[in-house]
Short mmCIF file of C-alpha atoms in Angstrom, two decimals:
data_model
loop_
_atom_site.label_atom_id
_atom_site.label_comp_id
_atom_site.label_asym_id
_atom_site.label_seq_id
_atom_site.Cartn_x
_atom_site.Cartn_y
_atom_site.Cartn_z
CA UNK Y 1066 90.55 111.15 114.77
CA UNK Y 1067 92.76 110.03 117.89
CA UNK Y 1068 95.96 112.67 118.22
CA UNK Y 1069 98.70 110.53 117.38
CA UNK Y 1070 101.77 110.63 119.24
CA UNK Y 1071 104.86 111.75 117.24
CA UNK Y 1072 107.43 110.92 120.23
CA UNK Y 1073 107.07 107.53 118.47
CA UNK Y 1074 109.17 107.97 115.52
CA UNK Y 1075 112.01 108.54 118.26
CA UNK Y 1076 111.91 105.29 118.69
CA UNK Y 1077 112.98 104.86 114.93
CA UNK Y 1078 117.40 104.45 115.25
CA UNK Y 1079 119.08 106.98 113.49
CA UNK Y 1080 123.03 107.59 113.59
CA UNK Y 1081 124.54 111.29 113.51
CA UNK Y 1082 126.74 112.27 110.46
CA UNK Y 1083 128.23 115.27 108.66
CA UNK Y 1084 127.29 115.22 105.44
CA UNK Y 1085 129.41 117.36 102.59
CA UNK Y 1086 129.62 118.51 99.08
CA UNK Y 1087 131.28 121.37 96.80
CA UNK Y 1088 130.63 123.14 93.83
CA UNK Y 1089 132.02 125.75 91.97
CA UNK Y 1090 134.61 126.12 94.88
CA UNK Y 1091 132.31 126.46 97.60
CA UNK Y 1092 132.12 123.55 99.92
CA UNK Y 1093 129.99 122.99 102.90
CA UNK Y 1094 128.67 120.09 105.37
CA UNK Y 1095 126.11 119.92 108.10
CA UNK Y 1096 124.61 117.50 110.48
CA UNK Y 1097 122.48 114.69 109.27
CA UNK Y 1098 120.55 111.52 110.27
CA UNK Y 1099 118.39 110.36 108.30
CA UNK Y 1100 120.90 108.41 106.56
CA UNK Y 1101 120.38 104.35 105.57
CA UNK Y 1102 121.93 101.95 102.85
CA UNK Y 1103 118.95 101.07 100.21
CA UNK Y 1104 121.29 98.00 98.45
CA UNK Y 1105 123.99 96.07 98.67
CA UNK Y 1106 125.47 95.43 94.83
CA UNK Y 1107 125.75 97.49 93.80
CA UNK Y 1108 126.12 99.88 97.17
CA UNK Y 1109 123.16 102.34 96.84
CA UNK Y 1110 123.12 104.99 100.00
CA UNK Y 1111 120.23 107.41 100.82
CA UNK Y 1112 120.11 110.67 102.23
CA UNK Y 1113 117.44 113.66 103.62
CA UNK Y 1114 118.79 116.72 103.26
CA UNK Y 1115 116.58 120.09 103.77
CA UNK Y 1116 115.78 122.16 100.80
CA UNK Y 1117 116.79 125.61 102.70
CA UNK Y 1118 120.46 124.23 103.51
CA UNK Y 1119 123.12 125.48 102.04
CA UNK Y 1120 124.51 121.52 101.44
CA UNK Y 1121 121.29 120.79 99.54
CA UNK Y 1122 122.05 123.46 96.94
CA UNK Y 1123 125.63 121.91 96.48
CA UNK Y 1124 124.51 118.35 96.03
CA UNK Y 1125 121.63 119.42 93.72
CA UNK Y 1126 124.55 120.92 91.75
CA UNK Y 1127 127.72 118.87 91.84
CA UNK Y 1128 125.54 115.52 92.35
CA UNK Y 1129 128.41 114.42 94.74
CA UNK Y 1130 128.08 113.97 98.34
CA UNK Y 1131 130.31 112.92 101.50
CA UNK Y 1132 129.27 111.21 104.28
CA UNK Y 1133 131.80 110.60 107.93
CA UNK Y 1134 130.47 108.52 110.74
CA UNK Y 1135 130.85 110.33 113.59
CA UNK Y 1136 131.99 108.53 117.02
CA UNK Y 1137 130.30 108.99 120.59
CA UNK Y 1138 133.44 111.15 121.59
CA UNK Y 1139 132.31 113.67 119.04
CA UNK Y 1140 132.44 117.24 121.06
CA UNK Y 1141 129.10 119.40 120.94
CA UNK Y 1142 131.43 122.18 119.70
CA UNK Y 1143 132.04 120.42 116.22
CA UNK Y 1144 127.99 119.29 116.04
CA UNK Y 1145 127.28 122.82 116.90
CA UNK Y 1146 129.40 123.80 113.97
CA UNK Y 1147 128.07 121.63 111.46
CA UNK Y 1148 124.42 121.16 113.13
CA UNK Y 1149 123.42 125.03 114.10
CA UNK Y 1150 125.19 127.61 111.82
CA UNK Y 1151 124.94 128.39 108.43
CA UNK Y 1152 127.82 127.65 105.58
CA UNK Y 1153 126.21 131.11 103.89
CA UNK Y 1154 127.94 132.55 107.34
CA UNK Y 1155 130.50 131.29 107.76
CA UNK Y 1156 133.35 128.21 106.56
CA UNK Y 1157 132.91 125.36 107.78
CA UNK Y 1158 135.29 123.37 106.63
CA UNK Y 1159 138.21 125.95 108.06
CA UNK Y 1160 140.14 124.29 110.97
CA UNK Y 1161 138.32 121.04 110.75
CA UNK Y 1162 140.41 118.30 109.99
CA UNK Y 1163 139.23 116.78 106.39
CA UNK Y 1164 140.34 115.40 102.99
CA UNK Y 1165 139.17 115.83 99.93
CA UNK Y 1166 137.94 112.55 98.31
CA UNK Y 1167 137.51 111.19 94.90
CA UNK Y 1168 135.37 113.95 93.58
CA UNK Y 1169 137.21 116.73 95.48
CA UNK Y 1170 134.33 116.78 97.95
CA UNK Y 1171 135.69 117.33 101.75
CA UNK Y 1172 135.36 114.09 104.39
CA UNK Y 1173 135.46 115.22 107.53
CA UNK Y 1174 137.88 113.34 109.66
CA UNK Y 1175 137.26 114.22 113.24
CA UNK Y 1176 136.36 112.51 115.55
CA UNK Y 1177 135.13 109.67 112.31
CA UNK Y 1178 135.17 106.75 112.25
CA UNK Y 1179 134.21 105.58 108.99
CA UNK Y 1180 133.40 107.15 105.87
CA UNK Y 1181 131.17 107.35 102.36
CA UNK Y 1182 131.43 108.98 99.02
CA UNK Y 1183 128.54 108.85 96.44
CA UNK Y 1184 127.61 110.08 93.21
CA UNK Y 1185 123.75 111.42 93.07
CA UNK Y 1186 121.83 109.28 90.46
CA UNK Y 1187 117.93 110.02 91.67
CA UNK Y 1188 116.42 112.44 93.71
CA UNK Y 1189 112.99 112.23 95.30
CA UNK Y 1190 110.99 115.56 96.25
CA UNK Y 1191 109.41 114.95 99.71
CA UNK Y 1192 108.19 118.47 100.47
CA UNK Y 1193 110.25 120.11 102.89
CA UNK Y 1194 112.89 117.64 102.12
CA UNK Y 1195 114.77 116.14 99.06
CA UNK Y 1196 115.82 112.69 99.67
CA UNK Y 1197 119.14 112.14 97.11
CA UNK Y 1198 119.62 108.56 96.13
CA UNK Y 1199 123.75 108.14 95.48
CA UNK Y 1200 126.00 105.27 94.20
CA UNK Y 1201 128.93 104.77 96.72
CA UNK Y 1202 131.71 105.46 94.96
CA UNK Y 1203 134.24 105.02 97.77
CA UNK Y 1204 134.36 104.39 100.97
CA UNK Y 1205 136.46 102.89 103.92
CA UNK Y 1206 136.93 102.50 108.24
CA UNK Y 1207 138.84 105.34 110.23
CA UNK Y 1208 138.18 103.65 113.46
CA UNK Y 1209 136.82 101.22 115.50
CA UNK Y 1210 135.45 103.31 118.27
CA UNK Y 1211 131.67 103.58 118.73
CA UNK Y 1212 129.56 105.25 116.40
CA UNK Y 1213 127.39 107.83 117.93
CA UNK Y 1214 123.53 107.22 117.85
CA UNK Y 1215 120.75 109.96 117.51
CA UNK Y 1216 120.14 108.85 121.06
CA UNK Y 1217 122.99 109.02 122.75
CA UNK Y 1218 123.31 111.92 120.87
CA UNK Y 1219 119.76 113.49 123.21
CA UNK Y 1220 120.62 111.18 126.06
CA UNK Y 1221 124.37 111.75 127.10
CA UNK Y 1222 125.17 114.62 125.41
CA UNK Y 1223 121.65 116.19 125.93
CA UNK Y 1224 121.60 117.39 122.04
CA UNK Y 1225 118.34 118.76 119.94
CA UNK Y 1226 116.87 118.82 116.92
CA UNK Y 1227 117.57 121.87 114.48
CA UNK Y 1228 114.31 122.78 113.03
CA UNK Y 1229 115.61 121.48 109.42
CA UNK Y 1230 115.92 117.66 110.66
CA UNK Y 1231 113.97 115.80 109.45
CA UNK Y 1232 113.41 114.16 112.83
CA UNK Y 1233 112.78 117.55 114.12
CA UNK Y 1234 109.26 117.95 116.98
CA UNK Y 1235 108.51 121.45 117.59
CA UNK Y 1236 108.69 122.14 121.43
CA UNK Y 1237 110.30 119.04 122.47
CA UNK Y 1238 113.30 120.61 123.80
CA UNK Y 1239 110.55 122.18 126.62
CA UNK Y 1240 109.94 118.46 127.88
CA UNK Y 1241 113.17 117.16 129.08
CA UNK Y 1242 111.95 116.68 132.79
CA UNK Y 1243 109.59 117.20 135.44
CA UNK Y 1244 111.21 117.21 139.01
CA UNK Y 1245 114.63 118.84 138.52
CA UNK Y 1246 116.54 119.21 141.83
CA UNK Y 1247 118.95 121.71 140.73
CA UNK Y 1248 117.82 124.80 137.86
CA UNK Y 1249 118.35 124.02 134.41
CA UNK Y 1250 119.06 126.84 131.66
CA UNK Y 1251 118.44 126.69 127.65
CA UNK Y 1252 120.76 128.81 125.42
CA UNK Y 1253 117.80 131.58 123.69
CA UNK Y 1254 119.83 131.13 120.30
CA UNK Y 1255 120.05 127.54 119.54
CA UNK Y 1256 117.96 125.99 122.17
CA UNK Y 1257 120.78 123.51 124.24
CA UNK Y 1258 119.90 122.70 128.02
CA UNK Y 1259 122.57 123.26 130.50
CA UNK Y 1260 122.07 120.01 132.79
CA UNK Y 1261 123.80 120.55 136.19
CA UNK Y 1262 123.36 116.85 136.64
CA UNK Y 1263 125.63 116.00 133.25
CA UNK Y 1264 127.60 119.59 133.35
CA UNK Y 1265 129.10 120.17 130.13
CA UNK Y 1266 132.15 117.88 130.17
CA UNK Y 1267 133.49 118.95 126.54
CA UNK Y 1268 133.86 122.46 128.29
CA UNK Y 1269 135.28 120.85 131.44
CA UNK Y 1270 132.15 121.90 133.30
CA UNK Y 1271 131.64 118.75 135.64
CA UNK Y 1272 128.82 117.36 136.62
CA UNK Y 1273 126.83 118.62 139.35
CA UNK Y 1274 127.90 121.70 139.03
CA UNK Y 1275 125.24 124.52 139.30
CA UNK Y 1276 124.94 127.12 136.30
CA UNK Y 1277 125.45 129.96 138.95
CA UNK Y 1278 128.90 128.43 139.50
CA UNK Y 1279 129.96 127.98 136.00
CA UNK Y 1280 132.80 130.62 134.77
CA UNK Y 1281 131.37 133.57 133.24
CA UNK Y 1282 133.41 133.36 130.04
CA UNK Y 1283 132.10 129.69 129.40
CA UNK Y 1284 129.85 128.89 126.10
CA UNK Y 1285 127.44 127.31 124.95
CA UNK Y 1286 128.65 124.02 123.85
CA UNK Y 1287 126.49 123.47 120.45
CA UNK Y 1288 126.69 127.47 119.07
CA UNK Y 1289 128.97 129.11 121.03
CA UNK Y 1290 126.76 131.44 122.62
CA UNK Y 1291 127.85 133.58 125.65
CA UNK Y 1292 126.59 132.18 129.19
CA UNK Y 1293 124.38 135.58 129.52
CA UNK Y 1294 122.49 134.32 126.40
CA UNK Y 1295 120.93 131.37 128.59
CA UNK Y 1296 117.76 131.63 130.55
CA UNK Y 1297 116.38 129.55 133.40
CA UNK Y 1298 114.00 126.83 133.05
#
């Protein structure tokens, strides 16, 4: 059989959300994309949520779930956040700006523009995966800026996959491009590629600038690693 090539489904659209739910007092939300509307009337949402996240183990329990469009202004910072660490870690939800919607469950407001509640009335097992099937029990616009895509998401702000998307490709990250006039670096603990031709302008790193020249007590942008943590390319 012919090797088929996966770099296809990128060509699938896909938004970027944070996705949220509570129980028994603990609340989390994380990164998600795999997001769509299934019907209109009533309004039906679906979404794919990892089985080893910390937010699938909420929603399985509370059946209530939160979702907040985020716009193309969104920093790395709060994607890093919500994309790359762990709510078993640490909280979240602590110095975000949110409110807590019909069912109690957070909404992220930064940087949103529009948000969705839902109550969970089916679930299908897909493997790695659970794909929760939710009645939209409120829902309403923040803004009218733009809504970020997955691609903008890689192509402006030069952000990855984490390995519990469902749109993850392992190694992809290693392929960005072939003639690069200045060095690139990639942060060893999430995986982020300091561009020199984009810079890093949600740390006011501009672009062109080389990594040599960036200050030493600059971060990474998605997990807040230390500069020392990234290695050439």
């Amino acid at each position: 059989m012919e090797k088929i090539n996966l770099k296809a489904l990128h060509k699938i659209t896909y938004g970027l959300y944070v996705v949220c739910s509570k129980s028994g007092g603990k609340a989390n939300g994380q990164i998600a994309n795999a997001i769509f509307q299934i019907t209109s009337e009533p309004p039906t949402i679906a979404i794919s949520i990892n089985k080893k996240n910390l937010t699938h183990e909420l929603i399985e329990k509370s059946k209530v779930f939160t979702i907040s469009v985020l716009s193309e202004e969104t920093p790395m910072t709060l994607i890093g956040t919500f994309g790359f660490k762990c709510g078993r870690d640490i909280n979240k939800i602590t110095g975000v700006n949110c409110k807590n919607g019909i069912s109690k469950i957070p909404i992220v407001l930064e940087y949103s523009i529009a948000y969705i509640e839902a109550e969970v009335f089916n679930s299908v097992d897909v493997g790695t995966h659970t794909i929760f099937i939710g009645r939209v029990i409120d829902c309403d616009i923040i803004d009218d800026k733009k809504p970020m895509t997955y691609d903008y998401y890689h192509k402006v702000k030069g952000g990855l996959s984490p390995k519990t998307a469902p749109t993850y490709i392992a190694n992809d990250k290693n392929k960005k491009m072939e003639e690069e006039k200045m060095d690139k670096y990639v942060c060893t603990v999430c995986g982020w590629i300091y561009d020199p031709e984009k810079g890093d302008p949600d740390g006011n790193i501009k672009p062109g600038t080389k990594f040599e020249d960036i200050p030493d007590d600059w971060v990474c942008p998605v997990c807040g690693a230390a500069k020392s943590d990234f290695e050439k390319m």
